Coordinates of C-alpha atoms in Angstrom, one line a residue:
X1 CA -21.3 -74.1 -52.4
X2 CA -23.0 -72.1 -49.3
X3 CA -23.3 -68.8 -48.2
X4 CA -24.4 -67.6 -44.7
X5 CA -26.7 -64.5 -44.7
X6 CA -27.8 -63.6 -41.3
X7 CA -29.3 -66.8 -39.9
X8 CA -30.7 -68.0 -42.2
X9 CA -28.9 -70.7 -45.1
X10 CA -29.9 -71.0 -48.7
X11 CA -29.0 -73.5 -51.0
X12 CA -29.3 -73.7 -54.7
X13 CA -29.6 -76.9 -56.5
X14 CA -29.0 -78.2 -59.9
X15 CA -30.5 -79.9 -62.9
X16 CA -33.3 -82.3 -62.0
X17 CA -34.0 -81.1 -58.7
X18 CA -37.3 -81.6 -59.1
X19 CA -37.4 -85.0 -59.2
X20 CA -35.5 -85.3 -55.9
X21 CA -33.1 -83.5 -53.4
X22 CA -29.9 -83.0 -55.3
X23 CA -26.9 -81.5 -53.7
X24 CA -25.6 -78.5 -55.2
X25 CA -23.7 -75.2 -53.7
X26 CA -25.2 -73.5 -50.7
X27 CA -24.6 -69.1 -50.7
X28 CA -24.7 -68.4 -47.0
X29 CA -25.3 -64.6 -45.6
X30 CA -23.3 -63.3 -42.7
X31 CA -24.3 -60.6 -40.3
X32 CA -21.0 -59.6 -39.1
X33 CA -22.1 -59.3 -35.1
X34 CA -19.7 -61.8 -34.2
X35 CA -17.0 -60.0 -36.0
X36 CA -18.0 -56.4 -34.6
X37 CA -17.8 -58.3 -31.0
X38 CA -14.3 -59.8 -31.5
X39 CA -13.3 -56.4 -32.5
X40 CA -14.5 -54.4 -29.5
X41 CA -13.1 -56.6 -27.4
X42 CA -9.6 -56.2 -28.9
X43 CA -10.0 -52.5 -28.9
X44 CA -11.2 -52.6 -25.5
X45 CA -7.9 -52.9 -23.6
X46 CA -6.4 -50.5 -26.1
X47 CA -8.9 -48.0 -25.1
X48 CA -8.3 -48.2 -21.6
X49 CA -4.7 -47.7 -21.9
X50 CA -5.6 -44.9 -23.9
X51 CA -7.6 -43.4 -21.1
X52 CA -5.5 -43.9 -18.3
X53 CA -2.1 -42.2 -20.3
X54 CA -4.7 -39.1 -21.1
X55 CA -5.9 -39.0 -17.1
X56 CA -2.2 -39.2 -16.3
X57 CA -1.1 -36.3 -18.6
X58 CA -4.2 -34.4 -17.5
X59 CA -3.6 -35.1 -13.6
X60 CA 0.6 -34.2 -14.7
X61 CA -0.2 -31.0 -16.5
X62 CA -2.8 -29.9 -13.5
X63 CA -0.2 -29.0 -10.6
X64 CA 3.3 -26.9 -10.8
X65 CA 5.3 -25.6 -8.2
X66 CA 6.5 -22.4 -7.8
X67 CA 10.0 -21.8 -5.3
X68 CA 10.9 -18.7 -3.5
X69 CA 12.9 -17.2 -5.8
X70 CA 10.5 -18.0 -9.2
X71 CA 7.2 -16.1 -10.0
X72 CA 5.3 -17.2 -13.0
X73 CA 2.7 -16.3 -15.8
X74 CA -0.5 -18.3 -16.0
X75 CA -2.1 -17.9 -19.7
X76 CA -6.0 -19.2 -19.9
X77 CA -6.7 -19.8 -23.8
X78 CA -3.7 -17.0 -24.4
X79 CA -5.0 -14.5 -21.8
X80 CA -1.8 -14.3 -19.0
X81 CA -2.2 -13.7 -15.4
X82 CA 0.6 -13.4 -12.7
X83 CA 1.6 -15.5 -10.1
X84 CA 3.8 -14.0 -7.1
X85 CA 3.7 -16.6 -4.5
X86 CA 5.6 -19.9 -4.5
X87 CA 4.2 -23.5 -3.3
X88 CA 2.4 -26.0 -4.8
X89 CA 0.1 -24.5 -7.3
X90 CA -2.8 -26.1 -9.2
X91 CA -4.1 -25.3 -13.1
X92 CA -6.3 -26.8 -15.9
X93 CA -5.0 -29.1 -17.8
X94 CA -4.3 -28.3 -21.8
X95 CA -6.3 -24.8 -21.6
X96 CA -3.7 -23.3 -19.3
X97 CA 0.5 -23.2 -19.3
X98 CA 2.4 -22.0 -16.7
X99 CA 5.7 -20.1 -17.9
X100 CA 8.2 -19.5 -15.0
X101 CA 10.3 -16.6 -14.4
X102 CA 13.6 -15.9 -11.4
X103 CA 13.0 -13.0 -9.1
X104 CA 16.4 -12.9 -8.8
X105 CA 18.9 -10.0 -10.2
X106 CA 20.8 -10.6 -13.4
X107 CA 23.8 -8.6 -14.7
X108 CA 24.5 -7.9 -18.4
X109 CA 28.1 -6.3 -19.0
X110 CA 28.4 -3.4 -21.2
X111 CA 32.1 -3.0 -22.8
X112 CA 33.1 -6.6 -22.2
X113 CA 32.5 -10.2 -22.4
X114 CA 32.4 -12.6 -19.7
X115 CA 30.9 -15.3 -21.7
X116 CA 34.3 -16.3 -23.1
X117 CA 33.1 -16.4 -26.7
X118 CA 34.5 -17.6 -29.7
X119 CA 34.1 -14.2 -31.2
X120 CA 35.6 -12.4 -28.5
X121 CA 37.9 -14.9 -26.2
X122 CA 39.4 -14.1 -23.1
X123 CA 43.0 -13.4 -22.6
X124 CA 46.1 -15.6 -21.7
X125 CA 44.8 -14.6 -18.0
X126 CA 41.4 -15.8 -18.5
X127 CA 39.9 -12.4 -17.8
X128 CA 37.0 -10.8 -19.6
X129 CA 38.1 -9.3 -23.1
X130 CA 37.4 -5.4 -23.6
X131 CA 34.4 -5.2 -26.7
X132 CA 36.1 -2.2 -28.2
X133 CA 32.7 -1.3 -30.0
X134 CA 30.9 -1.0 -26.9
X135 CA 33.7 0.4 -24.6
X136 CA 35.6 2.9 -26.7
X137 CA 33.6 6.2 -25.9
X138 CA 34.5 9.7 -26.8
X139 CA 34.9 12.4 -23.3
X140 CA 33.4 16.3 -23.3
X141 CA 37.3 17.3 -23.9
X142 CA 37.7 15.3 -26.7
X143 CA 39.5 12.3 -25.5
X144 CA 38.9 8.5 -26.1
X145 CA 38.5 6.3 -23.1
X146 CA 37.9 2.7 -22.7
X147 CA 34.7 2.2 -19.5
X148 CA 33.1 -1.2 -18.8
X149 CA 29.5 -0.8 -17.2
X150 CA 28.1 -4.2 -15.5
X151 CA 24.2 -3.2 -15.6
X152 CA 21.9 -5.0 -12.8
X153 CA 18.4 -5.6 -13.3
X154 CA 15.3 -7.5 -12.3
X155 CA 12.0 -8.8 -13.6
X156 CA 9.5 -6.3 -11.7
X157 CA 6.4 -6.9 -13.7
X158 CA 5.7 -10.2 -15.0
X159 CA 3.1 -10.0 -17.6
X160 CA 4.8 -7.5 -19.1
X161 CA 8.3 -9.0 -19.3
X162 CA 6.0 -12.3 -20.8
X163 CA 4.5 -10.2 -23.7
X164 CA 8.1 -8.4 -24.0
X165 CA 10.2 -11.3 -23.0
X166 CA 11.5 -11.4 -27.4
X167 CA 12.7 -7.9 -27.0
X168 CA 13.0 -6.5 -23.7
X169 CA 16.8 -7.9 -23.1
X170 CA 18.1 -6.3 -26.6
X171 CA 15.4 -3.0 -25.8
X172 CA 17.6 -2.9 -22.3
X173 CA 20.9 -3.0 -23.4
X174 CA 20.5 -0.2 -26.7
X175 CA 18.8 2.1 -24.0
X176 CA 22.1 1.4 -21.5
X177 CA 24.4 1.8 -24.4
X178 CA 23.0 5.1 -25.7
X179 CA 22.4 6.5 -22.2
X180 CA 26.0 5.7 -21.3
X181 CA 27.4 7.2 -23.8
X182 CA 25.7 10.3 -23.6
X183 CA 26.9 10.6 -19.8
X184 CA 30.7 9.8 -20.7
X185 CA 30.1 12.7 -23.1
X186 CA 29.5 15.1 -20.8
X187 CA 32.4 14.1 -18.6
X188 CA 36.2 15.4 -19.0
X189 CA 38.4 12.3 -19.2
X190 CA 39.9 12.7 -16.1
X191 CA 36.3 12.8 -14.2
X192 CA 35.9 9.8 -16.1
X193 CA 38.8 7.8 -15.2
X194 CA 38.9 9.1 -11.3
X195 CA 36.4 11.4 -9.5
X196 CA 33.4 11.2 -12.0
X197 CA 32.4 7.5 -11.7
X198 CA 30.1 7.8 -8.7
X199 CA 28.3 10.6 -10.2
X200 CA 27.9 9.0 -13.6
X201 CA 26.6 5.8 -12.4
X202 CA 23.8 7.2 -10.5
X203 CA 23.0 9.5 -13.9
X204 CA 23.1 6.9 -16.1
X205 CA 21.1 4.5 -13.5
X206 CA 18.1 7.5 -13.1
X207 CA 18.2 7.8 -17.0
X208 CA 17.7 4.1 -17.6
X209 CA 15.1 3.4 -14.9
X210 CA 12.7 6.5 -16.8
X211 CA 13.1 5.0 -19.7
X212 CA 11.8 1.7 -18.9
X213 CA 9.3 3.3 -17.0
X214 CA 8.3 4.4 -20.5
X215 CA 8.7 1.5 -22.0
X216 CA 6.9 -0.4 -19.9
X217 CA 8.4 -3.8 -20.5
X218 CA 8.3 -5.7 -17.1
X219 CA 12.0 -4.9 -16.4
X220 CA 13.2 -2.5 -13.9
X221 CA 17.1 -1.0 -13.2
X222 CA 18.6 -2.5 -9.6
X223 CA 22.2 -0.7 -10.0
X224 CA 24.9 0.8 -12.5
X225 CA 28.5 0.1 -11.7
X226 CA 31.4 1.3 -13.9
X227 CA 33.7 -1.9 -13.7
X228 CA 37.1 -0.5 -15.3
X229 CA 37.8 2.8 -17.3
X230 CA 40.9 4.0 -18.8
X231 CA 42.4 5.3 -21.7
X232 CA 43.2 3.6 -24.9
X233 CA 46.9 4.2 -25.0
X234 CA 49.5 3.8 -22.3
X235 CA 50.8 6.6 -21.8
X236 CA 47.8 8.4 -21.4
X237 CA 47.0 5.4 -18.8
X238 CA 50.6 6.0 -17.0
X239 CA 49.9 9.9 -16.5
X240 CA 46.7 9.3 -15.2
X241 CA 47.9 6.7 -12.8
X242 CA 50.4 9.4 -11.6
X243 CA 47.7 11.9 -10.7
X244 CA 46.0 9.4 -9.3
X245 CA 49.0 8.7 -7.1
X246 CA 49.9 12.4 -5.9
X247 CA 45.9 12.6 -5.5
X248 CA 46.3 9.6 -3.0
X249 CA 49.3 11.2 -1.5
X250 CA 47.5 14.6 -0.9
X251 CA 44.7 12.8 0.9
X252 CA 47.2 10.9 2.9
X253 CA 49.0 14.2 4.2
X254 CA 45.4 15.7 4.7
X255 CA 44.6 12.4 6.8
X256 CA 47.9 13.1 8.9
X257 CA 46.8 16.8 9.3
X258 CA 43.8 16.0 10.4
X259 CA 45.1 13.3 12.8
X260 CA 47.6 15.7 14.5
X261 CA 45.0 18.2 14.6
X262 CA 42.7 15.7 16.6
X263 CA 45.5 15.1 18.6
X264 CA 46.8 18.4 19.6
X265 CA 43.4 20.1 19.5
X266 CA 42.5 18.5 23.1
X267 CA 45.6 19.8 24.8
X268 CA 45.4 22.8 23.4
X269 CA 41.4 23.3 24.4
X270 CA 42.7 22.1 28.1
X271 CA 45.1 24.8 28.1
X272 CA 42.5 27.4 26.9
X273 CA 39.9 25.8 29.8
X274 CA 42.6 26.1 32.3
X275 CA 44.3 29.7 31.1
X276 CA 40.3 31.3 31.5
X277 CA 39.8 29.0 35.2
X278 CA 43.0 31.1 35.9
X279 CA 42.2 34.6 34.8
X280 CA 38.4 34.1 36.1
X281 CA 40.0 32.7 39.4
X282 CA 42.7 36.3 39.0
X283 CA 39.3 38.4 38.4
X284 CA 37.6 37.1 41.6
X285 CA 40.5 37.9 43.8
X286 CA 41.1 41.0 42.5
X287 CA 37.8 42.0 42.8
X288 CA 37.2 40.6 46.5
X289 CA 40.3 42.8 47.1
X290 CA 38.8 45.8 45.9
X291 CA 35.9 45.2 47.6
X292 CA 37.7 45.0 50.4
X293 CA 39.7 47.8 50.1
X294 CA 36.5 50.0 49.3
X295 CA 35.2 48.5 52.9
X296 CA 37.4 49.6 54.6
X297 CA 37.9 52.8 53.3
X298 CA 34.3 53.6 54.0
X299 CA 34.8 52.1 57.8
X300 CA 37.6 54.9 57.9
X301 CA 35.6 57.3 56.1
X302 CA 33.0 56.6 58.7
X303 CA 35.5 57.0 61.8
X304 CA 37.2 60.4 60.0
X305 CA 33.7 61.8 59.9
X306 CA 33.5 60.6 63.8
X307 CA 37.0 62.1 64.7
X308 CA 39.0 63.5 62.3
X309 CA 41.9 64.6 64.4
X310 CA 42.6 60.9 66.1
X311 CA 41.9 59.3 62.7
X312 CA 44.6 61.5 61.2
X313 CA 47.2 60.8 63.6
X314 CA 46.3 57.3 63.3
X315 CA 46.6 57.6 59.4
X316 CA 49.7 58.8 59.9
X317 CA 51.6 56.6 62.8
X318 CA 50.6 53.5 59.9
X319 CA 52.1 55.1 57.4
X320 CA 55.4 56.3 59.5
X321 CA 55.1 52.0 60.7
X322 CA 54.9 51.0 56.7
X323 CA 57.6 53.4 55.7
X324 CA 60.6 53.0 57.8
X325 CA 61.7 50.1 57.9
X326 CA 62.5 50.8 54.3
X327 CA 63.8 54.4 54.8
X328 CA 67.7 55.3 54.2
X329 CA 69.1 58.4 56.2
X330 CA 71.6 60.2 54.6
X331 CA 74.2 62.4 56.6
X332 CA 76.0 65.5 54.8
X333 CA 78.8 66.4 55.8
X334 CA 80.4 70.3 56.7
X335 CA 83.0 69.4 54.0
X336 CA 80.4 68.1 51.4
X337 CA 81.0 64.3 51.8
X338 CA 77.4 62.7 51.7
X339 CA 77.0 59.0 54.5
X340 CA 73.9 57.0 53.9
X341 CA 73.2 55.1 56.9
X342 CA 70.4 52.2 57.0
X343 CA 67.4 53.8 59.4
X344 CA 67.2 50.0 61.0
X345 CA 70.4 50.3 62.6
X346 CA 69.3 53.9 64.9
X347 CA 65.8 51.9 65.4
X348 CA 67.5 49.3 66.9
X349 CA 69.7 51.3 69.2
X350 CA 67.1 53.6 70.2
X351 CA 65.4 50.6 70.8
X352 CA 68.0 49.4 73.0
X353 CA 68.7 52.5 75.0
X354 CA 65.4 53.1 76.0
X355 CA 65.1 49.4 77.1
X356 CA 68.4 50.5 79.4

């Protein structure tokens, strides 16, 4: 028997081995080297594989890219950091995660379900089912009404939507319900269901947006629509619908009114233009006529002061010249009979005698 101990052998005989070499068993020592060697080279390979899937984690958990309509947050050891722009973006591996976000604007409806749930499916018609919890509200007169609200809103601050991003969404929609039902509130039902809505969205949309300002949690309000409102019961609904009709028919009348009066409103203003060209046209003449008149009573006045017998006698031939021709004579009679005789008719004949 032998044993190896390092490099060196040592044998142990038996009985009578003084008297001569005797074999026996041999205990021999072993270092282990060669052993440690074999091993390292079988664990050499597996380390290098090793190595190279590390590097290629490391190089794959280095770079991310970021597209135009995604911003992200960048945590170091926990600590986050925003990232607006998109491209190719590099970090370090294992101490930092990247945790993307859209920039795009997302809806949540208020009063409905468009998921098609199994709690709340859609109808035969595959529309959106009413969430009578949500959409049943009480109006300022005391009347129920059924309104849908489709809220639109957008990640405005990233960091804060990452620290809030457990929360905000449900923090969103209890401020939305509770502000929406405090503006319904103050609205009869008929503002409600027809003139109101305009009015109440952009109250309940200024309401919301301070209160996330307050809250600060990384979301901000892009628009508040009311999608449907109406009553609960149908014949409510049918007497609404026929105010809403004669309310339609008014306007239309009003729209024809005002479209006759656009068309008859141009004639008419031409008339007025030419009715004043007319009268100022009247005034102009009649006061180049007086003017006139007043000249050449001045040029007469001027020629009486001159002569006052001749201008007289002249005064008076164009009068007598004016006048007859338009005279009657009138003959009585020694018996009382009355002849009227046209003065044109002795004109004539004196005129005709004196030319014999």
């Amino acid at each position: 028997m032998s044993f190896f101990m390092g490099k060196k052998f040592v044998g142990f005989g038996g009985k009578g081995s003084q008297k001569g070499p005797q074999k026996g068993p041999e205990v021999v020592f072993d270092s282990g080297e060669d052993g440690n060697r074999k091993m390292k080279r079988m664990l050499r390979p597996i380390k290098f594989g090793i190595l190279v899937v590390f590097v290629a984690i490391a190089a794959l958990d280095s770079f991310y890219t970021l597209s135009e309509n995604e911003m992200a947050v960048l945590t170091t050891f926990g600590r986050p950091s925003s990232v607006m722009t998109s491209g190719p973006k590099f970090k370090y591996p294992f101490i930092q995660k990247v945790y993307k976000m859209s920039k795009e604007i997302k809806g949540m409806p208020i009063g409905y379900d468009s998921d098609y749930n199994t709690e709340y499916p859609a109808d035969s018609e595959n529309n959106p089912v009413s969430l009578p919890s949500e959409s049943e509200m009480i109006t300022k007169d005391f009347n129920f009404v059924n309104v849908d609200f489709y809220i639109e809103y957008q990640i405005v601050d990233p960091i804060k939507a990452y620290i809030n991003s457990d929360t905000a969404i449900s923090i969103l929609k209890n401020l939305a319900q509770s502000y929406i039902r405090d503006t319904v509130g103050s609205y009869s039902v008929d503002e409600v269901i027809t003139t109101g809505k305009s009015e109440i969205q952009a109250k309940v949309k200024s309401l919301l947006s301070e209160r996330l300002e307050q809250e600060d949690i990384g979301i901000g309000i892009v628009n508040v629509t009311i999608q449907d409102a109406e009553p609960p019961t149908e014949a409510v609904n049918n007497a609404f619908k026929a105010v809403e009709d004669a309310k339609q028919g008014m306007d239309t009348k009003i729209n024809e009114a005002k479209k006759y009066q656009s068309e008859q409103l141009p004639a008419a203003n031409a008339k007025a233009d030419k009715a004043a060209r007319d009268a100022e046209a009247y005034r102009q003449q009649r006061i180049s006529e007086a003017e006139g008149q007043v000249s050449r009573f001045n040029d007469m006045y001027e020629e009486y002061a001159k002569y006052p017998l001749i201008t007289k006698k002249r005064m008076f031939y164009e009068t007598m010249e004016e006048l007859l021709p338009t005279l009657k004579v009138i003959i009585n009679g020694s018996d009382g009979t009355q002849t009227m005789l046209p003065l044109d008719s002795f004109v004539s004949e004196n005129q005709n005698g004196g030319a014999r």
